[in-house]
Amino acid sequence: MDIKPTLDLLHQQIPFVPELAIILGSGLGPLADCSEANAGTNIYFRDLPGFPDQSVIGHSGRLIFCELEKRKVILQAGRFHYYEGHPMSLVTAPMRIYGRLGVKVVLLTNAAGAVNPNIQVGSLMVIKDHINLQGINPLTGPNVEPGTRFPDMSSLYNTKLRQQLLSAGTRHNQELFEGVYLAVSGPSYETPAEIRAFHLLGADAVGMSTAPEAIVAHHEGMLVAGISCISNMGAGILKKELNHQEALNFLMTIGLNFEKVVREFVRELIV
Ligand code: HPA
């Protein structure tokens, strides 16, 4: 996907060069409706060349350039998933764009199911590392310069940022923990056998996003951090079926804690 027309358009419209981009996962959108966001510059995906219109599926997908805790940020409300049938180049296009705009840090957030049975629903997991089982690497195809062809992934989720997220949680009496995120393509949820297998593989949580964006953001030279909000236990852990709407409703109840931790992280961010 050619991001140049979008970059040209953004360069004309954006009020500043943001230092941080925050990608808000499903159910975590309320931060995009805060007063700072309302006062910011909202640019809808549908107005960006080459981006599909998300409004048909009830998402008001947009980029918000605003100040949050006195920092210049981009809030990304809505994201593109591989399970929607989008090519990886679109799924990860926002990361390419942020890199070219001069963003230094990307905070990826998502809703995820617990694979580790000791994790509690409603808790917040700082992503320590990931296992990408989406079946495709987002860097497939011609290399996008100046990133290297075979980028190292030994410390994909930046150690200092992970520490800062944990500290932000502690300051809010919200115990965050670190864990491994496993990315599947979806859209079906996992079978109980898959959840047990993923746990054996070393995963703590499972979700349908984040890994491709993290890889591309790193390839762009940005520092990456990630938080998973545990919206449900993985299939088979509890004797009940998984329900997307229930998980979304549940996220609304942890949204406030999530927002506090994110704000604290932003306020104290040191890069
Ligand atoms: N599986 C995959 N993706 C998810 C889940 C899950 O249980 N919960 C939220 N996103």
PDB file of C-alpha atoms and ligand atoms in Angstrom:
ATOM      1  CA  MET A   1       0.000   0.000   0.000  1.00  0.00           C
ATOM      2  CA  ASP A   2       1.281   3.453  -0.935  1.00  0.00           C
ATOM      3  CA  ILE A   3       1.264   5.686   2.156  1.00  0.00           C
ATOM      4  CA  LYS A   4       2.766   8.733   0.448  1.00  0.00           C
ATOM      5  CA  PRO A   5      -0.573  10.451  -0.380  1.00  0.00           C
ATOM      6  CA  THR A   6      -1.647   9.980   3.234  1.00  0.00           C
ATOM      7  CA  LEU A   7       1.619  11.390   4.517  1.00  0.00           C
ATOM      8  CA  ASP A   8       1.261  14.436   2.243  1.00  0.00           C
ATOM      9  CA  LEU A   9      -2.263  15.000   3.518  1.00  0.00           C
ATOM     10  CA  LEU A  10      -1.272  14.591   7.172  1.00  0.00           C
ATOM     11  CA  HIS A  11       1.671  16.945   6.792  1.00  0.00           C
ATOM     12  CA  GLN A  12      -0.785  19.608   5.626  1.00  0.00           C
ATOM     13  CA  GLN A  13      -3.321  18.990   8.379  1.00  0.00           C
ATOM     14  CA  ILE A  14      -1.554  18.029  11.562  1.00  0.00           C
ATOM     15  CA  PRO A  15      -0.748  20.710  14.122  1.00  0.00           C
ATOM     16  CA  PHE A  16       2.507  19.186  15.443  1.00  0.00           C
ATOM     17  CA  VAL A  17       4.893  16.254  15.230  1.00  0.00           C
ATOM     18  CA  PRO A  18       3.643  13.756  17.820  1.00  0.00           C
ATOM     19  CA  GLU A  19       6.156  11.891  19.978  1.00  0.00           C
ATOM     20  CA  LEU A  20       3.881   9.012  20.937  1.00  0.00           C
ATOM     21  CA  ALA A  21       1.160   6.999  19.172  1.00  0.00           C
ATOM     22  CA  ILE A  22      -1.381   5.039  21.217  1.00  0.00           C
ATOM     23  CA  ILE A  23      -3.393   2.379  19.429  1.00  0.00           C
ATOM     24  CA  LEU A  24      -6.643   1.775  21.268  1.00  0.00           C
ATOM     25  CA  GLY A  25      -7.881  -1.799  21.109  1.00  0.00           C
ATOM     26  CA  SER A  26     -11.473  -2.930  20.908  1.00  0.00           C
ATOM     27  CA  GLY A  27     -13.487  -1.784  23.889  1.00  0.00           C
ATOM     28  CA  LEU A  28     -10.718   0.607  24.926  1.00  0.00           C
ATOM     29  CA  GLY A  29     -11.935   3.473  22.766  1.00  0.00           C
ATOM     30  CA  PRO A  30     -13.370   5.768  25.496  1.00  0.00           C
ATOM     31  CA  LEU A  31      -9.994   7.503  25.806  1.00  0.00           C
ATOM     32  CA  ALA A  32     -10.603   8.728  22.255  1.00  0.00           C
ATOM     33  CA  ASP A  33     -13.671  10.591  23.526  1.00  0.00           C
ATOM     34  CA  CYS A  34     -11.948  12.497  26.337  1.00  0.00           C
ATOM     35  CA  SER A  35     -12.008  16.306  26.319  1.00  0.00           C
ATOM     36  CA  GLU A  36      -8.389  16.556  25.115  1.00  0.00           C
ATOM     37  CA  ALA A  37      -9.248  14.323  22.149  1.00  0.00           C
ATOM     38  CA  ASN A  38     -12.356  16.363  21.365  1.00  0.00           C
ATOM     39  CA  ALA A  39     -10.197  19.485  21.262  1.00  0.00           C
ATOM     40  CA  GLY A  40      -7.654  17.808  18.996  1.00  0.00           C
ATOM     41  CA  THR A  41      -7.484  17.310  15.229  1.00  0.00           C
ATOM     42  CA  ASN A  42      -9.606  14.298  14.284  1.00  0.00           C
ATOM     43  CA  ILE A  43      -8.844  12.702  10.923  1.00  0.00           C
ATOM     44  CA  TYR A  44     -11.061   9.800   9.861  1.00  0.00           C
ATOM     45  CA  PHE A  45      -9.568   6.771   8.126  1.00  0.00           C
ATOM     46  CA  ARG A  46     -12.149   7.162   5.367  1.00  0.00           C
ATOM     47  CA  ASP A  47     -10.564  10.515   4.463  1.00  0.00           C
ATOM     48  CA  LEU A  48      -7.098   9.001   4.077  1.00  0.00           C
ATOM     49  CA  PRO A  49      -6.187   7.823   0.555  1.00  0.00           C
ATOM     50  CA  GLY A  50      -6.255   4.025   0.294  1.00  0.00           C
ATOM     51  CA  PHE A  51      -7.879   3.436   3.680  1.00  0.00           C
ATOM     52  CA  PRO A  52     -11.263   1.685   3.800  1.00  0.00           C
ATOM     53  CA  ASP A  53     -14.284   3.285   5.422  1.00  0.00           C
ATOM     54  CA  GLN A  54     -14.822   1.639   8.802  1.00  0.00           C
ATOM     55  CA  SER A  55     -18.051   3.434   9.634  1.00  0.00           C
ATOM     56  CA  VAL A  56     -20.074   0.640   7.971  1.00  0.00           C
ATOM     57  CA  ILE A  57     -19.121  -1.737  10.750  1.00  0.00           C
ATOM     58  CA  GLY A  58     -19.859   0.716  13.515  1.00  0.00           C
ATOM     59  CA  HIS A  59     -16.324   1.903  14.235  1.00  0.00           C
ATOM     60  CA  SER A  60     -15.505   5.552  13.894  1.00  0.00           C
ATOM     61  CA  GLY A  61     -11.936   4.720  12.965  1.00  0.00           C
ATOM     62  CA  ARG A  62      -9.780   7.800  13.159  1.00  0.00           C
ATOM     63  CA  LEU A  63      -6.507   9.367  14.142  1.00  0.00           C
ATOM     64  CA  ILE A  64      -6.638  12.055  16.794  1.00  0.00           C
ATOM     65  CA  PHE A  65      -3.727  14.461  17.108  1.00  0.00           C
ATOM     66  CA  CYS A  66      -4.015  15.959  20.566  1.00  0.00           C
ATOM     67  CA  GLU A  67      -2.283  16.770  23.817  1.00  0.00           C
ATOM     68  CA  LEU A  68      -2.578  14.195  26.559  1.00  0.00           C
ATOM     69  CA  GLU A  69      -0.938  14.896  29.923  1.00  0.00           C
ATOM     70  CA  LYS A  70       0.953  17.765  28.245  1.00  0.00           C
ATOM     71  CA  ARG A  71       2.482  15.428  25.645  1.00  0.00           C
ATOM     72  CA  LYS A  72       1.830  15.544  21.923  1.00  0.00           C
ATOM     73  CA  VAL A  73       0.240  12.266  20.924  1.00  0.00           C
ATOM     74  CA  ILE A  74      -1.710  10.439  18.254  1.00  0.00           C
ATOM     75  CA  LEU A  75      -4.638   8.407  19.530  1.00  0.00           C
ATOM     76  CA  GLN A  76      -5.623   5.769  17.012  1.00  0.00           C
ATOM     77  CA  ALA A  77      -9.252   4.769  17.542  1.00  0.00           C
ATOM     78  CA  GLY A  78      -9.918   1.568  15.629  1.00  0.00           C
ATOM     79  CA  ARG A  79      -7.445  -0.606  13.814  1.00  0.00           C
ATOM     80  CA  PHE A  80      -7.389  -2.908  10.804  1.00  0.00           C
ATOM     81  CA  HIS A  81      -7.347  -6.635  11.503  1.00  0.00           C
ATOM     82  CA  TYR A  82      -6.059  -9.419   9.300  1.00  0.00           C
ATOM     83  CA  TYR A  83      -9.280 -11.396   9.947  1.00  0.00           C
ATOM     84  CA  GLU A  84     -11.249  -8.672   8.176  1.00  0.00           C
ATOM     85  CA  GLY A  85      -9.507  -9.745   4.989  1.00  0.00           C
ATOM     86  CA  HIS A  86      -7.179  -6.740   4.823  1.00  0.00           C
ATOM     87  CA  PRO A  87      -3.656  -7.214   3.520  1.00  0.00           C
ATOM     88  CA  MET A  88      -0.870  -6.950   6.094  1.00  0.00           C
ATOM     89  CA  SER A  89       0.305  -3.784   4.343  1.00  0.00           C
ATOM     90  CA  LEU A  90      -2.947  -2.080   5.393  1.00  0.00           C
ATOM     91  CA  VAL A  91      -3.022  -3.666   8.860  1.00  0.00           C
ATOM     92  CA  THR A  92       0.405  -2.160   9.530  1.00  0.00           C
ATOM     93  CA  ALA A  93       0.155   1.013   7.401  1.00  0.00           C
ATOM     94  CA  PRO A  94      -0.492   3.215  10.460  1.00  0.00           C
ATOM     95  CA  MET A  95       2.902   2.122  11.875  1.00  0.00           C
ATOM     96  CA  ARG A  96       4.681   3.064   8.651  1.00  0.00           C
ATOM     97  CA  ILE A  97       2.908   6.425   8.762  1.00  0.00           C
ATOM     98  CA  TYR A  98       3.844   7.123  12.390  1.00  0.00           C
ATOM     99  CA  GLY A  99       7.440   6.194  11.714  1.00  0.00           C
ATOM    100  CA  ARG A 100       7.617   8.605   8.773  1.00  0.00           C
ATOM    101  CA  LEU A 101       5.923  11.378  10.799  1.00  0.00           C
ATOM    102  CA  GLY A 102       8.691  11.173  13.386  1.00  0.00           C
ATOM    103  CA  VAL A 103       6.860   9.371  16.183  1.00  0.00           C
ATOM    104  CA  LYS A 104       9.332   7.856  18.671  1.00  0.00           C
ATOM    105  CA  VAL A 105       7.175   5.537  20.780  1.00  0.00           C
ATOM    106  CA  VAL A 106       4.192   3.310  19.974  1.00  0.00           C
ATOM    107  CA  LEU A 107       1.908   1.962  22.699  1.00  0.00           C
ATOM    108  CA  LEU A 108      -0.188  -0.909  21.353  1.00  0.00           C
ATOM    109  CA  THR A 109      -3.228  -1.922  23.374  1.00  0.00           C
ATOM    110  CA  ASN A 110      -5.633  -4.785  22.882  1.00  0.00           C
ATOM    111  CA  ALA A 111      -8.236  -7.014  24.454  1.00  0.00           C
ATOM    112  CA  ALA A 112      -7.028 -10.552  24.975  1.00  0.00           C
ATOM    113  CA  GLY A 113      -8.128 -13.866  26.374  1.00  0.00           C
ATOM    114  CA  ALA A 114      -6.205 -15.448  29.248  1.00  0.00           C
ATOM    115  CA  VAL A 115      -4.290 -18.582  28.274  1.00  0.00           C
ATOM    116  CA  ASN A 116      -2.555 -18.836  31.627  1.00  0.00           C
ATOM    117  CA  PRO A 117      -5.297 -20.025  34.031  1.00  0.00           C
ATOM    118  CA  ASN A 118      -3.765 -18.026  36.901  1.00  0.00           C
ATOM    119  CA  ILE A 119      -4.512 -14.713  35.199  1.00  0.00           C
ATOM    120  CA  GLN A 120      -7.636 -12.863  36.284  1.00  0.00           C
ATOM    121  CA  VAL A 121     -10.231 -11.415  33.994  1.00  0.00           C
ATOM    122  CA  GLY A 122     -10.048  -7.642  34.227  1.00  0.00           C
ATOM    123  CA  SER A 123      -6.312  -7.509  34.817  1.00  0.00           C
ATOM    124  CA  LEU A 124      -3.824  -5.580  32.689  1.00  0.00           C
ATOM    125  CA  MET A 125      -0.833  -7.392  31.191  1.00  0.00           C
ATOM    126  CA  VAL A 126       2.274  -5.587  30.023  1.00  0.00           C
ATOM    127  CA  ILE A 127       3.451  -7.458  26.928  1.00  0.00           C
ATOM    128  CA  LYS A 128       6.926  -8.846  27.561  1.00  0.00           C
ATOM    129  CA  ASP A 129       7.204 -10.699  24.266  1.00  0.00           C
ATOM    130  CA  HIS A 130       4.980 -12.264  21.647  1.00  0.00           C
ATOM    131  CA  ILE A 131       4.506 -15.465  19.674  1.00  0.00           C
ATOM    132  CA  ASN A 132       3.199 -14.692  16.216  1.00  0.00           C
ATOM    133  CA  LEU A 133       0.987 -17.513  14.905  1.00  0.00           C
ATOM    134  CA  GLN A 134      -0.917 -15.390  12.415  1.00  0.00           C
ATOM    135  CA  GLY A 135       0.670 -17.415   9.635  1.00  0.00           C
ATOM    136  CA  ILE A 136       2.223 -14.462   7.843  1.00  0.00           C
ATOM    137  CA  ASN A 137       4.975 -12.015   8.669  1.00  0.00           C
ATOM    138  CA  PRO A 138       4.025  -8.387   7.945  1.00  0.00           C
ATOM    139  CA  LEU A 139       7.506  -7.713   6.489  1.00  0.00           C
ATOM    140  CA  THR A 140       6.903 -10.248   3.682  1.00  0.00           C
ATOM    141  CA  GLY A 141       7.621  -8.658   0.301  1.00  0.00           C
ATOM    142  CA  PRO A 142      10.186  -6.096  -0.798  1.00  0.00           C
ATOM    143  CA  ASN A 143      12.033  -4.607   2.161  1.00  0.00           C
ATOM    144  CA  VAL A 144      10.833  -1.144   3.174  1.00  0.00           C
ATOM    145  CA  GLU A 145      13.963   0.995   3.513  1.00  0.00           C
ATOM    146  CA  PRO A 146      15.675   2.072   5.686  1.00  0.00           C
ATOM    147  CA  GLY A 147      14.607  -0.882   7.835  1.00  0.00           C
ATOM    148  CA  THR A 148      16.833  -3.918   7.533  1.00  0.00           C
ATOM    149  CA  ARG A 149      15.788  -7.082   5.684  1.00  0.00           C
ATOM    150  CA  PHE A 150      16.215  -9.392   8.674  1.00  0.00           C
ATOM    151  CA  PRO A 151      15.485  -7.239  11.729  1.00  0.00           C
ATOM    152  CA  ASP A 152      16.396  -8.501  15.179  1.00  0.00           C
ATOM    153  CA  MET A 153      13.412  -9.178  17.455  1.00  0.00           C
ATOM    154  CA  SER A 154      15.306 -10.030  20.681  1.00  0.00           C
ATOM    155  CA  SER A 155      13.940  -7.006  22.504  1.00  0.00           C
ATOM    156  CA  LEU A 156      10.879  -6.089  20.511  1.00  0.00           C
ATOM    157  CA  TYR A 157       8.960  -4.789  23.527  1.00  0.00           C
ATOM    158  CA  ASN A 158      11.273  -2.162  24.946  1.00  0.00           C
ATOM    159  CA  THR A 159      12.579  -2.998  28.423  1.00  0.00           C
ATOM    160  CA  LYS A 160      12.543   0.580  29.735  1.00  0.00           C
ATOM    161  CA  LEU A 161       9.006   1.198  28.521  1.00  0.00           C
ATOM    162  CA  ARG A 162       7.851  -2.067  30.097  1.00  0.00           C
ATOM    163  CA  GLN A 163       9.321  -0.884  33.373  1.00  0.00           C
ATOM    164  CA  GLN A 164       7.595   2.482  33.019  1.00  0.00           C
ATOM    165  CA  LEU A 165       4.235   0.776  32.419  1.00  0.00           C
ATOM    166  CA  LEU A 166       4.660  -1.380  35.502  1.00  0.00           C
ATOM    167  CA  SER A 167       5.586   1.688  37.570  1.00  0.00           C
ATOM    168  CA  ALA A 168       2.588   3.623  36.237  1.00  0.00           C
ATOM    169  CA  GLY A 169       0.393   0.740  37.417  1.00  0.00           C
ATOM    170  CA  THR A 170       1.981   0.665  40.858  1.00  0.00           C
ATOM    171  CA  ARG A 171       1.433   4.407  41.304  1.00  0.00           C
ATOM    172  CA  HIS A 172      -2.275   3.778  40.693  1.00  0.00           C
ATOM    173  CA  ASN A 173      -2.545   0.734  42.946  1.00  0.00           C
ATOM    174  CA  GLN A 174      -3.231  -1.248  39.814  1.00  0.00           C
ATOM    175  CA  GLU A 175      -0.938  -4.266  39.825  1.00  0.00           C
ATOM    176  CA  LEU A 176       0.125  -4.898  36.258  1.00  0.00           C
ATOM    177  CA  PHE A 177       2.049  -8.053  35.432  1.00  0.00           C
ATOM    178  CA  GLU A 178       4.177  -9.056  32.486  1.00  0.00           C
ATOM    179  CA  GLY A 179       3.327 -11.850  30.091  1.00  0.00           C
ATOM    180  CA  VAL A 180       3.665 -13.284  26.616  1.00  0.00           C
ATOM    181  CA  TYR A 181       1.012 -12.413  24.015  1.00  0.00           C
ATOM    182  CA  LEU A 182       0.220 -14.962  21.355  1.00  0.00           C
ATOM    183  CA  ALA A 183      -1.302 -13.625  18.139  1.00  0.00           C
ATOM    184  CA  VAL A 184      -3.714 -15.725  16.103  1.00  0.00           C
ATOM    185  CA  SER A 185      -5.404 -14.608  12.920  1.00  0.00           C
ATOM    186  CA  GLY A 186      -8.968 -15.310  14.123  1.00  0.00           C
ATOM    187  CA  PRO A 187     -11.810 -14.588  13.646  1.00  0.00           C
ATOM    188  CA  SER A 188     -12.961 -17.816  15.290  1.00  0.00           C
ATOM    189  CA  TYR A 189     -11.980 -18.076  18.911  1.00  0.00           C
ATOM    190  CA  GLU A 190      -9.610 -20.882  19.860  1.00  0.00           C
ATOM    191  CA  THR A 191     -10.608 -24.406  20.744  1.00  0.00           C
ATOM    192  CA  PRO A 192      -9.907 -25.543  24.311  1.00  0.00           C
ATOM    193  CA  ALA A 193      -7.129 -27.789  22.940  1.00  0.00           C
ATOM    194  CA  GLU A 194      -5.497 -24.777  21.257  1.00  0.00           C
ATOM    195  CA  ILE A 195      -5.623 -22.787  24.484  1.00  0.00           C
ATOM    196  CA  ARG A 196      -3.931 -25.658  26.355  1.00  0.00           C
ATOM    197  CA  ALA A 197      -1.336 -25.948  23.569  1.00  0.00           C
ATOM    198  CA  PHE A 198      -0.648 -22.175  23.645  1.00  0.00           C
ATOM    199  CA  HIS A 199      -0.065 -22.363  27.384  1.00  0.00           C
ATOM    200  CA  LEU A 200       2.444 -25.165  26.871  1.00  0.00           C
ATOM    201  CA  LEU A 201       4.141 -22.983  24.266  1.00  0.00           C
ATOM    202  CA  GLY A 202       4.700 -20.284  26.871  1.00  0.00           C
ATOM    203  CA  ALA A 203       1.859 -17.889  26.122  1.00  0.00           C
ATOM    204  CA  ASP A 204      -0.085 -16.049  28.814  1.00  0.00           C
ATOM    205  CA  ALA A 205      -2.724 -14.351  26.675  1.00  0.00           C
ATOM    206  CA  VAL A 206      -4.130 -14.666  23.165  1.00  0.00           C
ATOM    207  CA  GLY A 207      -5.511 -12.101  20.752  1.00  0.00           C
ATOM    208  CA  MET A 208      -6.022 -11.256  17.100  1.00  0.00           C
ATOM    209  CA  SER A 209      -3.913  -8.135  16.655  1.00  0.00           C
ATOM    210  CA  THR A 210      -0.792  -6.312  17.873  1.00  0.00           C
ATOM    211  CA  ALA A 211       2.000  -8.672  16.743  1.00  0.00           C
ATOM    212  CA  PRO A 212       2.145  -7.411  13.122  1.00  0.00           C
ATOM    213  CA  GLU A 213       1.991  -3.783  14.261  1.00  0.00           C
ATOM    214  CA  ALA A 214       4.747  -4.368  16.812  1.00  0.00           C
ATOM    215  CA  ILE A 215       7.023  -5.931  14.170  1.00  0.00           C
ATOM    216  CA  VAL A 216       6.501  -3.100  11.694  1.00  0.00           C
ATOM    217  CA  ALA A 217       6.815  -0.363  14.327  1.00  0.00           C
ATOM    218  CA  HIS A 218      10.148  -1.895  15.361  1.00  0.00           C
ATOM    219  CA  HIS A 219      11.217  -2.144  11.725  1.00  0.00           C
ATOM    220  CA  GLU A 220      10.441   1.581  11.449  1.00  0.00           C
ATOM    221  CA  GLY A 221      12.827   2.220  14.340  1.00  0.00           C
ATOM    222  CA  MET A 222      10.209   3.204  16.903  1.00  0.00           C
ATOM    223  CA  LEU A 223      10.205   1.950  20.488  1.00  0.00           C
ATOM    224  CA  VAL A 224       7.338  -0.453  21.153  1.00  0.00           C
ATOM    225  CA  ALA A 225       5.257  -1.074  24.273  1.00  0.00           C
ATOM    226  CA  GLY A 226       2.069  -3.106  24.642  1.00  0.00           C
ATOM    227  CA  ILE A 227      -0.741  -3.685  27.123  1.00  0.00           C
ATOM    228  CA  SER A 228      -3.362  -6.446  26.972  1.00  0.00           C
ATOM    229  CA  CYS A 229      -6.621  -6.003  28.854  1.00  0.00           C
ATOM    230  CA  ILE A 230      -7.775  -9.469  29.794  1.00  0.00           C
ATOM    231  CA  SER A 231     -11.421  -9.537  28.743  1.00  0.00           C
ATOM    232  CA  ASN A 232     -12.123 -13.253  29.170  1.00  0.00           C
ATOM    233  CA  MET A 233     -10.582 -16.577  30.042  1.00  0.00           C
ATOM    234  CA  GLY A 234      -9.459 -18.564  27.005  1.00  0.00           C
ATOM    235  CA  ALA A 235     -11.787 -21.243  25.664  1.00  0.00           C
ATOM    236  CA  GLY A 236     -12.210 -24.266  27.893  1.00  0.00           C
ATOM    237  CA  ILE A 237     -10.718 -22.700  31.046  1.00  0.00           C
ATOM    238  CA  LEU A 238     -14.192 -21.933  32.391  1.00  0.00           C
ATOM    239  CA  LYS A 239     -17.190 -24.113  31.619  1.00  0.00           C
ATOM    240  CA  LYS A 240     -18.831 -21.465  29.473  1.00  0.00           C
ATOM    241  CA  GLU A 241     -18.839 -20.354  25.868  1.00  0.00           C
ATOM    242  CA  LEU A 242     -17.015 -17.261  24.638  1.00  0.00           C
ATOM    243  CA  ASN A 243     -19.092 -14.297  23.625  1.00  0.00           C
ATOM    244  CA  HIS A 244     -17.631 -11.200  21.961  1.00  0.00           C
ATOM    245  CA  GLN A 245     -20.325  -8.819  23.182  1.00  0.00           C
ATOM    246  CA  GLU A 246     -19.883 -10.000  26.761  1.00  0.00           C
ATOM    247  CA  ALA A 247     -16.147  -9.407  26.495  1.00  0.00           C
ATOM    248  CA  LEU A 248     -16.729  -5.895  25.127  1.00  0.00           C
ATOM    249  CA  ASN A 249     -19.191  -5.088  27.910  1.00  0.00           C
ATOM    250  CA  PHE A 250     -16.675  -6.298  30.421  1.00  0.00           C
ATOM    251  CA  LEU A 251     -13.970  -4.074  28.965  1.00  0.00           C
ATOM    252  CA  MET A 252     -16.127  -1.041  29.705  1.00  0.00           C
ATOM    253  CA  THR A 253     -15.756  -1.871  33.403  1.00  0.00           C
ATOM    254  CA  ILE A 254     -11.961  -1.970  33.304  1.00  0.00           C
ATOM    255  CA  GLY A 255     -11.702   0.988  30.950  1.00  0.00           C
ATOM    256  CA  LEU A 256     -11.237   3.476  33.777  1.00  0.00           C
ATOM    257  CA  ASN A 257      -8.256   1.658  35.265  1.00  0.00           C
ATOM    258  CA  PHE A 258      -6.787   1.272  31.815  1.00  0.00           C
ATOM    259  CA  GLU A 259      -7.156   4.986  31.128  1.00  0.00           C
ATOM    260  CA  LYS A 260      -5.520   5.942  34.434  1.00  0.00           C
ATOM    261  CA  VAL A 261      -2.524   3.720  33.778  1.00  0.00           C
ATOM    262  CA  VAL A 262      -2.128   4.988  30.216  1.00  0.00           C
ATOM    263  CA  ARG A 263      -2.323   8.622  31.341  1.00  0.00           C
ATOM    264  CA  GLU A 264       0.237   8.041  34.066  1.00  0.00           C
ATOM    265  CA  PHE A 265       2.539   6.303  31.584  1.00  0.00           C
ATOM    266  CA  VAL A 266       2.202   9.213  29.153  1.00  0.00           C
ATOM    267  CA  ARG A 267       2.790  11.829  31.851  1.00  0.00           C
ATOM    268  CA  GLU A 268       5.986  10.201  33.075  1.00  0.00           C
ATOM    269  CA  LEU A 269       7.259   8.893  29.748  1.00  0.00           C
ATOM    270  CA  ILE A 270      11.019   9.080  29.380  1.00  0.00           C
ATOM    271  CA  VAL A 271      12.558   7.932  26.119  1.00  0.00           C
TER     272      VAL A 271
HETATM  273  N1  HPA B   1      -9.105 -15.195  21.851  1.00  0.00           N
HETATM  274  C1  HPA B   1      -8.627 -14.450  20.841  1.00  0.00           C
HETATM  275  N2  HPA B   1      -8.748 -13.134  20.804  1.00  0.00           N
HETATM  276  C2  HPA B   1      -9.345 -12.523  21.833  1.00  0.00           C
HETATM  277  C3  HPA B   1      -9.853 -13.234  22.926  1.00  0.00           C
HETATM  278  C4  HPA B   1      -9.721 -14.654  22.930  1.00  0.00           C
HETATM  279  O1  HPA B   1     -10.147 -15.359  23.864  1.00  0.00           O
HETATM  280  N3  HPA B   1     -10.384 -12.321  23.776  1.00  0.00           N
HETATM  281  C5  HPA B   1     -10.199 -11.102  23.222  1.00  0.00           C
HETATM  282  N4  HPA B   1      -9.570 -11.209  22.042  1.00  0.00           N
END
